[in-house]
Amino acid sequence: MGLLAKSYGAVSQNPDRLGILHHWILRPLHTGPRAMLAAVGVCVVFAGFSAVLSQPFNGVHLEPDQSTRVPDGWRRIERVGESESVLLTFALKQQNLDKLEKLFWRGSDPEDERYGKYLSLEDITSLVEPSKETVEMVGRWLRGSGVTDCTTVLTRDFVECSMPARKAERLLGGVKFHRYTDGKQTVIRSEVKYLVPRHLKDHLDFVGGVHRFPSGFRLQVKEKIYQPNFHLGVYPSIIRGRYNLSETDVGSDPKNAQAVAQFLEQFYHATDLEEFMRLWGGGFPHLTKTDKVVGPDSGGAGLEASLDVQYIMSSGANISTWFWSTAGRHESQEPFLVWLTGISNMTSVPWVHSVSYGDDEDSLSTDYMQRINTEFMKAGTRGLTILFASGDSGAGCREVSKDTNVFRPSFPASSPYVTTVGGTMFHSPYEVGDEDADYISGGGFSNIFDMPDYQTSAVESYLNKSTKLPPKSYYNATGRAYPDVAALSDNYWVVMDLIPTPFISGTSAATPVFAGILSLINDLRFQQGKPALGFFNPLLYKSGWEYLYDVTVGCNLGCLDDLTNLQGFCPTEGWDPVTGWGTPNFTLMKKLV
């Protein structure tokens, strides 16, 4: 722990309480260990406050397209008691987003003179922090409603407030909070859409903790008990052999670190990691413990958590690893937001983050997704590389009418600001060799986000030469296309509760593998005095085919109907929306440094 503090600097774990009973005035970011939003004691008197409360609520929906449907598998249990605590997250409007995006693209483009010139968290705060007017307006609203227990993050653009449930319901224009369960966890949510005062429309992006259920579309790790052929399975030496990682291809730079994030109420057990490395860690230097756990660090071992930790520490061997846990959060919090705001509240975090999480695009509001994209830009401008699993449902499928289906993209896999990882399987179940597309590999085109410039040429080439395209009515050919890369996603061995467990499959396995390999690239760059990779895609799309194994066989799942008959997209030479540019070849990827 002492080594981490020395290597990564101060970490703010306990943000200051906002001076919510007073007028908020922005001050420059302090340099002390509790650097937060300062407030001066200019008392605000609300004359006729009770009369104001009695007036009709002149509200507006911030997220008019946000679904309030209870996802399949969840059921309502009970009404939340009036004095029970609810935690809400207020996303304050940021400034200078055009400048942030310009800095993001320039710092990620290997042909730009600003490539690799990243900003500190303090720099980003100065750029995007909410205006004084926004802070004052939101603060006045909360104070006037009797909400006083609030905290903010270092970047000052998220405020989290705790309050009794009935007060929260009045604050948000009459929402009704109930408790729901999926059999494993409980959450507090409302099926009634929330409202905020109309004059705050230009000061808030969204309010978190009201509608979105945790991981509505879960990237499940699946046990493929229906395998037609016996397979000895995938473990570290298979991964390292296939992707040309020698016994000396391990990390050594003390500045380097990588992380996995969990949102499914899961933990990993340190004893499982030790046993996994005892069984399969021979032949390459490796670590047997994570260096830091952010969030709760105890609970039952989970398959997803065990998989992520064991394989990022096998491909990204000997590199300091963090486990980012959101389990144990308050019932009304959104686990994904807990992780995302956590990154904005720490001055130093790992350079590479592997995330196996996703929701259907059509289940989320556009305003919410746009704000999440801004948070990804903030991370990339700091030099962070964030990878998301592409999902395990192929192209996805949604029935829009009795006789009409469309493909169903996943977010954040469809975000233009992250690197998305698809899945593959060995062509032969008996040997380590060529890979085919895994039929579960998530892939396709966003219905929300335009295709970014970095991939236009590659995607147009695919669309022009592919002979197995689904009907055009099923997908948006001008949207952000994904995945960007792939790795093996089939038949992994994992140790859980000290028991070796075989045949675990999913892009949740592929993502930490590719993330660990990018951590090794970072390690080599640091050793040469170069900056971190940061957002990987612009570099990838300029020369991806040079460094990866191309995958040209197989298709992912589509819709079971007369037009597609379960076929989604199929790979070709070069980029495709099933395996991206292909799978790692570390011998060639070293040239990236």
Coordinates of C-alpha atoms in Angstrom, one line a residue:
M1 CA 0.0 0.0 0.0
G2 CA 2.9 2.3 0.8
L3 CA 4.4 1.6 -2.6
L4 CA 1.2 2.6 -4.3
A5 CA 0.9 5.8 -2.5
K6 CA 4.5 6.7 -3.5
S7 CA 3.9 5.7 -7.1
Y8 CA 0.5 7.1 -7.7
G9 CA 0.2 10.1 -5.5
A10 CA -2.7 11.3 -3.3
V11 CA -6.0 9.6 -3.7
S12 CA -9.1 11.4 -2.5
Q13 CA -11.4 8.8 -0.9
N14 CA -13.5 11.1 1.2
P15 CA -14.7 14.1 -0.7
D16 CA -15.6 17.2 1.4
R17 CA -19.1 17.9 2.2
L18 CA -20.5 20.8 0.1
G19 CA -21.5 24.0 1.8
I20 CA -25.0 23.2 0.7
L21 CA -26.6 25.6 3.3
H22 CA -24.6 28.5 1.8
H23 CA -24.2 30.1 -1.5
W24 CA -21.8 28.1 -3.8
I25 CA -18.8 30.1 -5.2
L26 CA -16.2 28.3 -7.3
R27 CA -12.6 28.6 -6.2
P28 CA -9.4 27.3 -7.9
L29 CA -8.7 23.7 -7.2
H30 CA -6.8 23.4 -4.0
T31 CA -3.6 21.3 -3.8
G32 CA -4.3 19.8 -0.4
P33 CA -5.4 16.2 0.1
R34 CA -9.0 17.2 0.4
A35 CA -9.1 19.4 -2.7
M36 CA -12.7 20.0 -3.4
L37 CA -15.3 22.6 -4.4
A38 CA -14.9 25.5 -2.0
A39 CA -17.9 27.3 -0.6
V40 CA -18.1 30.6 1.2
G41 CA -20.7 31.4 3.8
V42 CA -22.9 33.8 2.0
C43 CA -26.2 32.9 3.6
V44 CA -29.2 32.8 1.2
V45 CA -32.6 33.7 2.7
F46 CA -35.6 32.2 0.9
A47 CA -38.5 34.6 1.6
G48 CA -41.9 33.0 1.3
F49 CA -40.3 29.5 1.0
S50 CA -43.5 27.7 2.0
A51 CA -45.5 29.6 -0.5
V52 CA -43.1 28.6 -3.3
L53 CA -43.4 24.9 -2.4
S54 CA -47.2 25.1 -2.7
Q55 CA -47.0 26.3 -6.3
P56 CA -47.6 23.8 -9.1
F57 CA -44.3 22.1 -10.2
N58 CA -43.3 23.6 -13.5
G59 CA -41.0 20.8 -14.5
V60 CA -39.3 19.3 -17.5
H61 CA -38.0 15.9 -18.3
L62 CA -34.2 15.9 -18.7
E63 CA -34.2 12.4 -20.3
P64 CA -37.4 12.2 -22.2
D65 CA -36.3 9.0 -24.1
Q66 CA -35.1 7.2 -21.0
S67 CA -36.9 3.9 -20.6
T68 CA -38.6 3.3 -17.2
R69 CA -39.6 -0.2 -18.0
V70 CA -38.6 -2.8 -15.4
P71 CA -36.1 -5.1 -17.1
D72 CA -36.9 -8.8 -17.5
G73 CA -35.8 -10.7 -14.5
W74 CA -36.6 -7.9 -12.0
R75 CA -39.7 -7.6 -9.9
R76 CA -41.1 -4.9 -7.6
I77 CA -41.1 -5.8 -3.9
E78 CA -42.4 -2.9 -1.9
R79 CA -42.8 0.9 -1.6
V80 CA -39.7 2.6 -0.1
G81 CA -40.4 4.0 3.4
E82 CA -40.7 7.7 3.6
S83 CA -37.7 8.2 5.8
E84 CA -35.5 5.6 4.1
S85 CA -32.4 7.2 2.5
V86 CA -32.0 7.7 -1.2
L87 CA -28.8 8.7 -3.0
L88 CA -29.1 10.7 -6.1
T89 CA -26.3 11.8 -8.5
F90 CA -26.7 15.1 -10.3
A91 CA -24.7 15.5 -13.4
L92 CA -24.0 19.3 -13.7
K93 CA -23.6 20.8 -17.2
Q94 CA -19.9 21.2 -18.1
Q95 CA -18.2 23.9 -20.0
N96 CA -15.8 24.0 -23.0
L97 CA -16.8 20.6 -24.3
D98 CA -15.8 21.6 -27.8
K99 CA -12.3 22.3 -26.5
L100 CA -12.2 19.1 -24.5
E101 CA -13.1 17.0 -27.6
K102 CA -10.5 18.8 -29.7
L103 CA -7.8 18.1 -27.1
F104 CA -9.0 14.5 -26.9
W105 CA -8.7 13.9 -30.7
R106 CA -5.4 15.7 -31.0
G107 CA -3.8 13.8 -28.1
S108 CA -5.0 10.5 -29.6
D109 CA -3.8 11.0 -33.2
P110 CA -0.3 9.7 -33.8
E111 CA 0.1 12.2 -36.7
D112 CA -0.7 15.2 -34.6
E113 CA 2.0 17.3 -32.8
R114 CA 0.0 17.0 -29.6
Y115 CA -0.1 13.2 -29.7
G116 CA 0.6 11.8 -26.2
K117 CA 0.5 15.2 -24.5
Y118 CA -2.0 14.5 -21.8
L119 CA -3.7 16.7 -19.2
S120 CA -3.8 16.3 -15.5
L121 CA -7.0 16.0 -13.6
E122 CA -6.5 19.6 -12.4
D123 CA -6.2 20.8 -16.0
I124 CA -9.3 19.0 -17.0
T125 CA -11.2 20.5 -14.0
S126 CA -10.2 24.0 -15.0
L127 CA -11.5 23.3 -18.5
V128 CA -14.8 21.6 -17.9
E129 CA -16.0 22.5 -14.4
P130 CA -19.5 23.9 -14.3
S131 CA -20.1 27.6 -14.5
K132 CA -20.7 29.7 -11.4
E133 CA -24.2 30.2 -12.6
T134 CA -24.8 26.4 -12.9
V135 CA -23.5 25.8 -9.4
E136 CA -25.5 28.6 -7.9
M137 CA -28.8 27.6 -9.6
V138 CA -28.5 23.9 -8.7
G139 CA -27.4 24.7 -5.2
R140 CA -30.2 27.1 -4.7
W141 CA -32.7 24.4 -5.8
L142 CA -31.3 21.8 -3.5
R143 CA -31.0 24.1 -0.5
G144 CA -34.5 25.4 -1.1
S145 CA -35.8 21.8 -1.0
G146 CA -34.0 21.1 2.3
V147 CA -31.3 18.9 0.7
T148 CA -28.1 19.5 2.7
D149 CA -26.1 16.2 2.7
C150 CA -24.1 16.4 -0.5
T151 CA -20.6 15.7 -1.8
T152 CA -18.9 16.5 -5.1
V153 CA -16.0 15.0 -7.0
L154 CA -12.7 16.6 -7.8
T155 CA -13.8 17.7 -11.2
R156 CA -16.8 19.4 -9.7
D157 CA -19.3 18.2 -12.3
F158 CA -21.1 15.5 -10.3
V159 CA -22.9 16.1 -7.0
E160 CA -24.2 13.2 -4.9
C161 CA -26.9 13.9 -2.3
S162 CA -28.5 11.8 0.3
M163 CA -32.1 12.5 1.4
P164 CA -35.2 10.8 2.7
A165 CA -37.2 9.1 0.0
R166 CA -40.3 11.3 0.2
K167 CA -38.2 14.4 0.0
A168 CA -36.5 13.0 -3.1
E169 CA -39.9 12.3 -4.6
R170 CA -41.0 15.9 -4.1
L171 CA -37.7 17.2 -5.4
L172 CA -38.1 15.3 -8.7
G173 CA -41.7 16.2 -9.4
G174 CA -43.6 13.2 -8.0
V175 CA -41.5 10.1 -8.8
K176 CA -42.5 7.0 -6.7
F177 CA -39.6 5.0 -5.3
H178 CA -40.0 1.2 -5.0
R179 CA -37.6 -1.6 -4.1
Y180 CA -36.9 -4.2 -6.8
T181 CA -35.0 -7.4 -6.9
D182 CA -33.6 -9.8 -9.4
G183 CA -33.2 -12.6 -6.8
K184 CA -29.5 -11.6 -6.1
Q185 CA -29.6 -7.9 -5.3
T186 CA -32.1 -5.2 -4.5
V187 CA -32.3 -1.7 -5.9
I188 CA -34.4 1.4 -5.4
R189 CA -35.9 2.9 -8.6
S190 CA -39.0 4.7 -9.9
E191 CA -41.2 3.8 -12.8
V192 CA -42.5 7.3 -12.9
K193 CA -40.3 9.7 -14.9
Y194 CA -38.6 12.4 -13.0
L195 CA -38.9 16.2 -13.5
V196 CA -36.7 19.1 -12.6
P197 CA -37.6 22.7 -12.5
R198 CA -37.7 24.1 -16.1
H199 CA -35.1 26.8 -15.3
L200 CA -32.6 24.0 -14.5
K201 CA -32.8 22.4 -18.0
D202 CA -29.6 24.2 -19.1
H203 CA -27.7 23.4 -15.9
L204 CA -28.2 19.6 -15.5
D205 CA -27.5 16.7 -17.9
F206 CA -29.3 14.0 -15.9
V207 CA -30.1 12.7 -12.4
G208 CA -28.7 9.3 -11.6
G209 CA -30.3 6.7 -9.3
V210 CA -33.9 7.1 -10.5
H211 CA -34.6 4.9 -13.5
R212 CA -31.6 2.8 -14.8
F213 CA -31.3 -0.7 -13.4
P214 CA -27.8 -2.0 -12.8
S215 CA -26.4 -3.7 -15.9
G216 CA -29.8 -4.1 -17.7
F217 CA -28.0 -6.1 -20.4
R218 CA -25.4 -8.2 -18.6
L219 CA -22.4 -9.5 -20.4
Q220 CA -22.7 -12.9 -18.8
V221 CA -19.9 -15.4 -18.6
K222 CA -21.5 -18.5 -20.1
E223 CA -20.8 -22.1 -19.5
K224 CA -20.9 -23.7 -22.9
I225 CA -22.0 -27.2 -21.7
Y226 CA -23.4 -27.7 -25.2
Q227 CA -19.9 -27.9 -26.8
P228 CA -20.1 -30.4 -29.8
N229 CA -16.4 -31.3 -29.4
F230 CA -14.2 -31.8 -26.4
H231 CA -11.7 -29.0 -25.8
L232 CA -8.8 -29.0 -23.4
G233 CA -9.6 -25.4 -22.7
V234 CA -7.9 -22.0 -22.6
Y235 CA -5.5 -21.0 -19.8
P236 CA -2.5 -18.6 -19.6
S237 CA 0.0 -20.6 -21.5
I238 CA -2.5 -21.0 -24.4
I239 CA -3.2 -17.3 -24.4
R240 CA 0.5 -16.3 -24.2
G241 CA 1.5 -18.9 -26.8
R242 CA -1.2 -18.0 -29.4
Y243 CA -0.5 -14.2 -29.0
N244 CA 3.3 -14.5 -29.1
L245 CA 4.0 -13.5 -25.5
S246 CA 7.4 -14.9 -24.5
E247 CA 8.4 -15.6 -20.9
T248 CA 10.2 -12.2 -20.9
D249 CA 7.2 -10.3 -22.2
V250 CA 6.1 -9.1 -18.8
G251 CA 5.8 -5.7 -17.1
S252 CA 8.7 -4.1 -15.2
D253 CA 8.1 -0.3 -15.1
P254 CA 6.9 0.9 -11.6
K255 CA 4.8 3.7 -13.2
N256 CA 2.6 1.1 -14.9
A257 CA -0.8 -0.1 -13.6
Q258 CA -4.0 -1.8 -15.0
A259 CA -7.5 -2.3 -13.6
V260 CA -10.7 -4.3 -13.9
A261 CA -14.1 -3.0 -12.9
Q262 CA -17.0 -5.0 -11.5
F263 CA -20.7 -4.0 -11.4
L264 CA -22.5 -7.3 -10.6
E265 CA -22.2 -7.5 -6.8
Q266 CA -19.1 -9.7 -7.3
F267 CA -15.8 -10.1 -5.6
Y268 CA -12.7 -12.1 -6.3
H269 CA -10.8 -14.1 -3.6
A270 CA -7.1 -13.6 -3.2
T271 CA -6.7 -17.3 -2.5
D272 CA -8.3 -18.2 -5.9
L273 CA -5.9 -15.9 -7.7
E274 CA -2.9 -17.6 -5.9
E275 CA -4.3 -21.0 -6.8
F276 CA -4.9 -20.0 -10.4
M277 CA -1.3 -18.8 -10.7
R278 CA 0.0 -21.9 -9.0
L279 CA -1.8 -24.1 -11.5
W280 CA -1.2 -22.1 -14.7
G281 CA 1.3 -19.3 -14.0
G282 CA 4.4 -21.4 -14.7
G283 CA 6.8 -20.2 -17.4
F284 CA 6.5 -16.4 -17.0
P285 CA 7.1 -14.0 -14.1
H286 CA 3.8 -12.9 -12.5
L287 CA 2.2 -11.4 -9.5
T288 CA -0.2 -13.4 -7.2
K289 CA -1.9 -10.4 -5.6
T290 CA -3.6 -7.3 -6.7
D291 CA -2.0 -4.1 -5.4
K292 CA -5.2 -2.1 -4.7
V293 CA -8.9 -2.7 -4.2
V294 CA -11.1 0.3 -4.7
G295 CA -14.4 -0.2 -2.9
P296 CA -15.5 -3.2 -0.8
D297 CA -13.0 -6.0 -0.7
S298 CA -15.0 -8.9 0.8
G299 CA -17.8 -11.1 -0.3
G300 CA -18.5 -14.3 -2.2
A301 CA -16.3 -15.2 -5.1
G302 CA -17.9 -14.3 -8.5
L303 CA -17.2 -16.0 -11.8
E304 CA -16.9 -12.6 -13.7
A305 CA -14.7 -11.0 -11.1
S306 CA -12.4 -14.1 -10.9
L307 CA -12.1 -14.4 -14.6
D308 CA -11.2 -10.7 -15.1
V309 CA -8.5 -10.6 -12.5
Q310 CA -6.9 -13.9 -13.3
Y311 CA -6.6 -13.2 -17.0
I312 CA -5.6 -9.5 -17.0
M313 CA -2.8 -10.6 -14.7
S314 CA -1.8 -13.4 -17.0
S315 CA -1.6 -11.4 -20.3
G316 CA -0.5 -8.2 -18.5
A317 CA 1.8 -10.2 -16.3
N318 CA 3.9 -8.6 -13.5
I319 CA 2.0 -5.3 -13.8
S320 CA 0.4 -3.7 -10.8
T321 CA -3.3 -4.4 -10.9
W322 CA -6.3 -2.7 -9.3
F323 CA -9.7 -4.3 -8.6
W324 CA -12.4 -1.7 -8.8
S325 CA -15.5 -2.9 -7.0
T326 CA -18.9 -1.2 -6.8
A327 CA -20.5 -4.0 -4.8
G328 CA -22.0 -2.9 -1.5
R329 CA -23.2 0.4 -2.9
H330 CA -26.4 2.0 -1.7
E331 CA -29.5 0.5 -3.3
S332 CA -30.3 3.7 -5.2
Q333 CA -26.9 4.2 -6.7
E334 CA -26.0 3.2 -10.3
P335 CA -22.9 1.0 -10.1
F336 CA -21.6 2.2 -13.5
L337 CA -21.8 5.8 -12.3
V338 CA -20.0 4.9 -9.1
W339 CA -17.1 3.7 -11.1
L340 CA -17.1 6.5 -13.6
T341 CA -17.3 9.3 -11.0
G342 CA -14.6 7.5 -9.0
I343 CA -12.2 8.0 -11.8
S344 CA -13.0 11.7 -11.8
N345 CA -12.3 11.7 -8.1
M346 CA -8.7 10.3 -8.1
T347 CA -5.7 12.2 -9.2
S348 CA -3.8 9.1 -10.3
V349 CA -5.4 5.9 -11.6
P350 CA -4.2 2.9 -13.7
W351 CA -3.5 3.6 -17.3
V352 CA -5.6 0.7 -18.7
H353 CA -9.1 -0.3 -17.6
S354 CA -10.9 -3.5 -18.6
V355 CA -14.7 -3.3 -18.3
S356 CA -17.3 -6.1 -19.0
Y357 CA -20.5 -4.1 -18.8
G358 CA -23.3 -3.0 -21.2
D359 CA -26.9 -2.0 -21.7
D360 CA -29.0 -2.0 -24.9
E361 CA -28.7 1.4 -26.5
D362 CA -32.4 1.7 -26.8
S363 CA -32.9 1.3 -23.0
L364 CA -30.8 4.5 -22.3
S365 CA -31.4 8.1 -22.9
T366 CA -29.4 10.0 -25.5
D367 CA -28.5 12.7 -22.9
Y368 CA -27.2 10.1 -20.5
M369 CA -25.0 8.4 -23.2
Q370 CA -23.7 11.7 -24.5
R371 CA -22.6 12.6 -20.9
I372 CA -21.0 9.2 -20.5
N373 CA -19.1 9.8 -23.7
T374 CA -17.8 13.1 -22.2
E375 CA -16.5 11.2 -19.2
F376 CA -14.7 8.9 -21.6
M377 CA -13.1 11.9 -23.3
K378 CA -12.0 13.2 -20.0
A379 CA -10.3 9.9 -19.3
G380 CA -8.7 9.7 -22.8
T381 CA -7.4 13.3 -22.4
R382 CA -5.6 12.1 -19.2
G383 CA -3.9 9.2 -21.2
L384 CA -6.2 6.4 -20.0
T385 CA -7.1 3.4 -22.3
I386 CA -10.6 2.1 -21.6
L387 CA -11.7 -1.2 -23.2
F388 CA -15.3 -2.6 -23.1
A389 CA -16.6 -6.1 -23.9
S390 CA -18.7 -6.0 -27.1
G391 CA -21.4 -8.3 -25.6
D392 CA -22.5 -11.9 -25.9
S393 CA -25.6 -11.6 -28.0
G394 CA -24.1 -11.2 -31.5
A395 CA -25.7 -8.3 -33.4
G396 CA -28.7 -8.4 -31.0
C397 CA -32.3 -8.4 -32.1
R398 CA -35.3 -6.3 -31.3
E399 CA -38.8 -6.7 -32.6
V400 CA -40.2 -3.3 -33.6
S401 CA -43.5 -4.7 -35.0
K402 CA -45.1 -8.0 -35.6
D403 CA -43.2 -8.7 -38.8
T404 CA -40.2 -6.3 -38.4
N405 CA -36.9 -6.9 -36.5
V406 CA -33.8 -4.8 -36.2
F407 CA -30.4 -5.4 -34.7
R408 CA -29.8 -4.1 -31.2
P409 CA -26.5 -2.4 -30.5
S410 CA -25.0 -2.2 -27.0
F411 CA -23.6 0.8 -25.1
P412 CA -20.8 1.6 -24.1
A413 CA -19.6 -0.9 -26.7
S414 CA -21.0 1.5 -29.3
S415 CA -19.2 4.6 -27.9
P416 CA -16.8 6.2 -30.4
Y417 CA -14.5 7.1 -27.4
V418 CA -13.6 3.6 -26.1
T419 CA -11.9 0.5 -27.6
T420 CA -14.4 -2.4 -27.9
V421 CA -13.3 -6.1 -27.8
G422 CA -15.1 -8.9 -29.6
G423 CA -14.6 -12.6 -29.3
T424 CA -13.1 -15.6 -31.2
M425 CA -12.7 -19.3 -30.9
F426 CA -10.1 -21.7 -32.2
H427 CA -10.9 -23.1 -35.6
S428 CA -9.9 -26.6 -34.4
P429 CA -10.9 -27.7 -30.9
Y430 CA -7.7 -29.8 -30.6
E431 CA -4.9 -27.3 -31.4
V432 CA -3.7 -23.8 -30.8
G433 CA -3.9 -22.1 -34.2
D434 CA -6.2 -20.0 -36.4
E435 CA -9.2 -18.4 -34.9
D436 CA -12.8 -18.1 -36.1
A437 CA -15.4 -15.5 -35.1
D438 CA -17.3 -16.6 -32.0
Y439 CA -21.0 -16.5 -32.9
I440 CA -21.8 -14.7 -29.6
S441 CA -19.4 -11.9 -30.3
G442 CA -21.3 -8.6 -30.0
G443 CA -20.9 -6.4 -33.1
G444 CA -22.7 -4.0 -35.4
F445 CA -23.5 -0.3 -35.8
S446 CA -24.8 2.3 -33.4
N447 CA -28.2 3.8 -33.9
I448 CA -27.2 6.9 -31.9
F449 CA -23.6 7.8 -32.6
D450 CA -22.2 8.8 -36.0
M451 CA -19.3 6.9 -37.4
P452 CA -16.1 8.6 -36.2
D453 CA -13.6 9.7 -38.8
Y454 CA -10.9 7.3 -37.7
Q455 CA -12.9 4.3 -38.9
T456 CA -14.7 5.6 -42.0
S457 CA -12.3 4.1 -44.5
A458 CA -12.2 0.7 -42.9
V459 CA -15.9 0.4 -42.5
E460 CA -16.7 1.5 -46.0
S461 CA -14.2 -1.1 -47.3
Y462 CA -16.0 -3.8 -45.4
L463 CA -19.5 -2.7 -46.6
N464 CA -18.3 -2.6 -50.2
K465 CA -16.6 -6.0 -50.3
S466 CA -18.7 -8.2 -47.9
T467 CA -20.9 -10.7 -49.7
K468 CA -22.9 -11.7 -46.6
L469 CA -24.4 -8.5 -45.4
P470 CA -27.7 -8.6 -43.5
P471 CA -30.6 -6.6 -45.0
K472 CA -29.9 -2.9 -44.8
S473 CA -33.1 -2.3 -42.8
Y474 CA -31.6 -4.1 -39.8
Y475 CA -28.7 -1.7 -39.1
N476 CA -27.5 1.8 -39.4
A477 CA -24.6 1.7 -41.8
T478 CA -23.6 5.3 -41.0
G479 CA -23.3 4.7 -37.2
R480 CA -20.3 4.0 -35.0
A481 CA -19.2 0.4 -35.9
Y482 CA -17.8 -2.0 -33.4
P483 CA -15.9 -4.0 -32.2
D484 CA -12.4 -2.6 -32.8
V485 CA -10.4 -5.7 -31.9
A486 CA -11.0 -9.3 -30.6
A487 CA -9.4 -12.0 -28.5
L488 CA -10.3 -15.6 -27.6
S489 CA -13.7 -15.8 -25.8
D490 CA -14.3 -19.5 -25.7
N491 CA -13.6 -22.3 -23.2
Y492 CA -11.6 -20.6 -20.4
W493 CA -10.5 -22.2 -17.2
V494 CA -11.1 -20.1 -14.0
V495 CA -10.5 -20.9 -10.4
M496 CA -13.4 -20.0 -8.1
D497 CA -13.6 -21.1 -4.4
L498 CA -10.3 -22.9 -5.0
I499 CA -12.0 -25.2 -7.6
P500 CA -10.8 -25.1 -11.3
T501 CA -13.8 -24.5 -13.4
P502 CA -13.7 -25.2 -17.2
F503 CA -15.6 -24.1 -20.3
I504 CA -16.3 -20.4 -19.4
S505 CA -17.0 -18.3 -22.4
G506 CA -17.8 -14.7 -23.3
T507 CA -16.3 -11.4 -24.5
S508 CA -15.9 -10.8 -20.8
A509 CA -12.9 -13.1 -21.1
A510 CA -11.5 -11.5 -24.3
T511 CA -11.5 -8.0 -22.8
P512 CA -9.1 -8.4 -19.9
V513 CA -6.8 -10.5 -22.2
F514 CA -6.5 -7.6 -24.7
A515 CA -6.3 -5.0 -21.9
G516 CA -3.4 -6.8 -20.4
I517 CA -1.5 -6.9 -23.7
L518 CA -2.0 -3.1 -24.1
S519 CA -0.6 -2.7 -20.6
L520 CA 2.5 -4.5 -21.8
I521 CA 2.7 -2.0 -24.7
N522 CA 2.5 0.8 -22.2
D523 CA 5.2 -0.8 -20.2
L524 CA 7.6 -0.8 -23.2
R525 CA 6.7 2.9 -23.9
F526 CA 7.4 3.9 -20.3
Q527 CA 10.7 2.2 -20.4
Q528 CA 11.6 4.3 -23.5
G529 CA 10.4 7.5 -21.9
K530 CA 7.3 7.7 -24.0
P531 CA 3.8 8.5 -22.9
A532 CA 1.0 6.0 -22.4
L533 CA -1.1 4.9 -25.4
G534 CA -4.2 6.7 -24.2
F535 CA -7.2 6.3 -26.5
F536 CA -6.0 3.4 -28.8
N537 CA -8.4 3.6 -31.8
P538 CA -6.9 6.3 -34.0
L539 CA -3.5 4.5 -33.9
L540 CA -5.2 1.2 -34.4
Y541 CA -7.2 2.2 -37.4
K542 CA -4.2 3.8 -39.1
S543 CA -2.3 0.5 -39.1
G544 CA -4.3 -2.2 -37.3
W545 CA -3.9 -4.8 -40.0
E546 CA -0.1 -4.8 -39.5
Y547 CA -0.2 -5.9 -35.9
L548 CA -3.1 -8.3 -35.5
Y549 CA -4.1 -11.7 -36.6
D550 CA -6.9 -11.2 -39.1
V551 CA -10.1 -13.4 -38.6
T552 CA -12.1 -14.2 -41.7
V553 CA -14.3 -17.2 -40.8
G554 CA -17.6 -17.4 -39.0
C555 CA -20.6 -15.1 -38.3
N556 CA -22.2 -13.6 -35.2
L557 CA -25.9 -14.1 -34.2
G558 CA -28.6 -12.0 -35.7
C559 CA -32.4 -12.4 -35.7
L560 CA -34.3 -15.7 -36.0
D561 CA -36.5 -14.7 -38.9
D562 CA -37.0 -15.3 -42.6
L563 CA -34.6 -12.6 -43.6
T564 CA -31.5 -13.3 -41.5
N565 CA -32.2 -16.8 -40.1
L566 CA -30.0 -16.1 -37.1
Q567 CA -27.0 -14.7 -39.2
G568 CA -25.7 -11.3 -38.1
F569 CA -22.5 -10.0 -39.6
C570 CA -19.6 -12.1 -41.0
P571 CA -15.9 -11.3 -41.0
T572 CA -13.8 -10.5 -44.0
E573 CA -10.1 -9.6 -44.6
G574 CA -9.4 -6.4 -42.7
W575 CA -11.8 -4.8 -40.3
D576 CA -15.3 -6.3 -39.7
P577 CA -18.1 -5.8 -37.2
V578 CA -17.6 -9.2 -35.5
T579 CA -13.9 -9.3 -34.7
G580 CA -12.7 -5.8 -35.5
W581 CA -9.2 -5.8 -36.9
G582 CA -8.5 -9.2 -35.3
T583 CA -6.6 -10.7 -32.4
P584 CA -3.2 -9.7 -30.9
N585 CA 0.2 -10.6 -32.3
F586 CA 2.5 -9.2 -29.7
T587 CA 5.6 -9.7 -31.7
L588 CA 4.3 -7.2 -34.2
M589 CA 2.5 -5.0 -31.7
K590 CA 5.8 -4.1 -30.1
K591 CA 6.4 -1.9 -33.1
L592 CA 3.7 0.4 -31.7
V593 CA 6.5 1.7 -29.4

